[in-house]
Amino acid sequence: MANLTTASRDTIATLERRSREACVVYPRHPLPDGCLPDHADIGIETSGDETLLHIRRGIEFTGPEDPEIAEWVATGTRRFETFGDCVAWLRQKLGAPSQARGEPRASAGRQARPGRSAPKRPPVRRLPVEQVTELEQVEIQSKPAPTPAELGQVLSAQVLGQDAAINGLVELAAHHLAKPYPRRPASALLIGATGTGKTLAAEQLAEHLTETSGAQWSYERLDMSEFSERHSVSRLFGAPPGYIGYDDGHDLASALRNNPKTVILLDEMDKAHPQLWRSIMNLMDAGRIGGQAREIDARQAILLFTSNKDAAAVQPLADASDQRLRRFLRDHGYPPEIVGRLGRVLVFKPLSPAVTAQLIVLTVQRIVESYGLLLDRIAPDAVADLANRAPLQSGGRDVEYFIERELGGKLAEALREIPPEASGAGVRAAIDEGLEVTLHAEASPTA
Ligand SMILES: Nc1ncnc2c1ncn2[C@@H]1O[C@H](COP(=O)(O)OP(=O)(O)OP(=O)(O)O)[C@@H](O)[C@H]1O
Ligand SMILES: [Mg+2]
């Protein structure tokens, strides 16, 4: 039977999509050397920002020594940040020739660490696509779809401190999805200062809509600063059939042809040529434009425009009425006919000190996890210290780079002190005042 380690890119992409809707189970997948039995059911499940690789319990692992496989088999689950990491791990562990698998590696027990050279991976054996049949054999265990309220919670946990805007976004999406035959696309303008989560919110909505709606949603970001010239406007609607670029997926037309259920992010809309606004307006009105082969049907799509123009003047309007917001937009050069057609106007607030602290904790947690560790605790003084020194002039945009610079070296150094036998067993990190990092091989009592 073809297996996950030899699957084609297309198969992997399909699997990734399906693992967002359900836990995809591979019956009787071959296991690495030293596993008894040598086949087991394994499952892949993607939710939120993690991918879980499950294996049926009760497998005996007698080596060759590999703490990562031993831990996976013993606990039944291994967690990865991305689906890609999970597949890469499987390919490395399960796809390698047997003599290479047993060799102890420097990364045992941890995922890839930024700044260190990755261990050399054994070559991946490839199988012709037509021989890959495993998707016909998968068993799907459906997860209940989250409700719009749950979707709001999921998005608010990622896009911090923007509850009002996120609720507006989720409502817009929920109303649109409730229509089996929408007459036009849903649309919203997301405005506010730079680095406050506008683009992040659009990405997260697209990512989580699939779970909520049970349908497959796609995401396409179009950078409107690339459409500032009059002649570039037609490019947005794609090359005609037979021309280079037709259906390459990088314009509005091909994105919607590939999947009518797409969240289209028209990022930095204020930079686009005014003619583009007018063309988009036609699309918003009629839900489709063009004719025959070039027709664009956007009725099921969600169009999200972002802008950080006049951000300072927008800020005091964060809690203003919809009417007042639209008046503001008209007074600040947005075409009135567009303003009238927007489904929602959503204001993103500057990150408050409390939200910044939350963002710092979340970012520290992600960075710690990227070193294969779990965050046990971070002292309030350490959070305050990072918040005081972080470069916040571009909102949350540079926070992650800053924290990586501050903490990355310390985490890597602490990891070098850990005895190899402890490294596979869920090592926890505590970060104290002065950004002092201490690692514990076992769960320590919560502070
Ligand atoms: N509210 C937030 N919650 C969590 N992370 C945030 C938030 N705002 C910004 N960030 C962080 O900053 C990065 C940049 O944010 P994003 O791209 O969404 O900014 P933006 O509002 O679209 O800015 P711009 O107007 O310049 O395009 C994000 O990827 C995320 O890491
Ligand atoms: Mg943006």
mmCIF file of N, CA, C and O in Angstrom, residues 145-148 151 177 205 208-215:
data_model
loop_
_atom_site.group_PDB
_atom_site.id
_atom_site.type_symbol
_atom_site.label_atom_id
_atom_site.label_comp_id
_atom_site.label_asym_id
_atom_site.label_seq_id
_atom_site.Cartn_x
_atom_site.Cartn_y
_atom_site.Cartn_z
ATOM 1 N N ALA A 145 -18.721 21.103 13.561
ATOM 2 C CA ALA A 145 -18.312 22.430 13.093
ATOM 3 C C ALA A 145 -18.509 23.450 14.203
ATOM 4 O O ALA A 145 -19.507 23.412 14.908
ATOM 5 N N PRO A 146 -17.563 24.361 14.382
ATOM 6 C CA PRO A 146 -17.775 25.385 15.407
ATOM 7 C C PRO A 146 -18.891 26.347 15.004
ATOM 8 O O PRO A 146 -19.116 26.587 13.828
ATOM 9 N N THR A 147 -19.585 26.886 15.974
ATOM 10 C CA THR A 147 -20.640 27.860 15.703
ATOM 11 C C THR A 147 -19.974 29.215 15.438
ATOM 12 O O THR A 147 -18.793 29.403 15.753
ATOM 13 N N PRO A 148 -20.736 30.202 14.913
ATOM 14 C CA PRO A 148 -20.138 31.525 14.722
ATOM 15 C C PRO A 148 -19.553 32.078 16.019
ATOM 16 O O PRO A 148 -18.495 32.712 15.999
ATOM 17 N N LEU A 151 -16.320 30.528 16.393
ATOM 18 C CA LEU A 151 -15.394 31.080 15.400
ATOM 19 C C LEU A 151 -14.853 32.421 15.901
ATOM 20 O O LEU A 151 -13.660 32.700 15.806
ATOM 21 N N LEU A 177 -22.824 33.321 4.747
ATOM 22 C CA LEU A 177 -22.857 31.866 4.602
ATOM 23 C C LEU A 177 -24.266 31.310 4.775
ATOM 24 O O LEU A 177 -24.560 30.208 4.325
ATOM 25 N N LEU A 205 -9.648 34.405 9.357
ATOM 26 C CA LEU A 205 -11.041 34.123 8.975
ATOM 27 C C LEU A 205 -11.053 33.037 7.902
ATOM 28 O O LEU A 205 -11.785 32.050 8.012
ATOM 29 N N HIS A 208 -10.234 29.605 9.274
ATOM 30 C CA HIS A 208 -11.186 28.929 10.161
ATOM 31 C C HIS A 208 -12.591 28.799 9.582
ATOM 32 O O HIS A 208 -13.422 28.100 10.148
ATOM 33 N N LEU A 209 -12.858 29.460 8.444
ATOM 34 C CA LEU A 209 -14.197 29.332 7.852
ATOM 35 C C LEU A 209 -14.486 27.908 7.398
ATOM 36 O O LEU A 209 -15.624 27.449 7.468
ATOM 37 N N THR A 210 -13.459 27.243 6.941
ATOM 38 C CA THR A 210 -13.649 25.872 6.468
ATOM 39 C C THR A 210 -14.224 25.002 7.584
ATOM 40 O O THR A 210 -15.154 24.231 7.367
ATOM 41 N N GLU A 211 -13.681 25.183 8.798
ATOM 42 C CA GLU A 211 -14.174 24.376 9.937
ATOM 43 C C GLU A 211 -15.623 24.723 10.249
ATOM 44 O O GLU A 211 -16.428 23.859 10.547
ATOM 45 N N THR A 212 -15.951 26.002 10.184
ATOM 46 C CA THR A 212 -17.290 26.429 10.576
ATOM 47 C C THR A 212 -18.333 26.028 9.557
ATOM 48 O O THR A 212 -19.437 25.634 9.922
ATOM 49 N N SER A 213 -17.972 26.155 8.287
ATOM 50 C CA SER A 213 -19.012 26.034 7.266
ATOM 51 C C SER A 213 -19.122 24.632 6.705
ATOM 52 O O SER A 213 -20.111 24.304 6.065
ATOM 53 N N GLY A 214 -18.084 23.827 6.906
ATOM 54 C CA GLY A 214 -18.115 22.484 6.320
ATOM 55 C C GLY A 214 -17.750 22.522 4.843
ATOM 56 O O GLY A 214 -17.644 21.498 4.200
ATOM 57 N N ALA A 215 -17.558 23.714 4.267
ATOM 58 C CA ALA A 215 -17.140 23.820 2.863
ATOM 59 C C ALA A 215 -15.683 24.257 2.840
ATOM 60 O O ALA A 215 -15.200 24.856 3.794
#
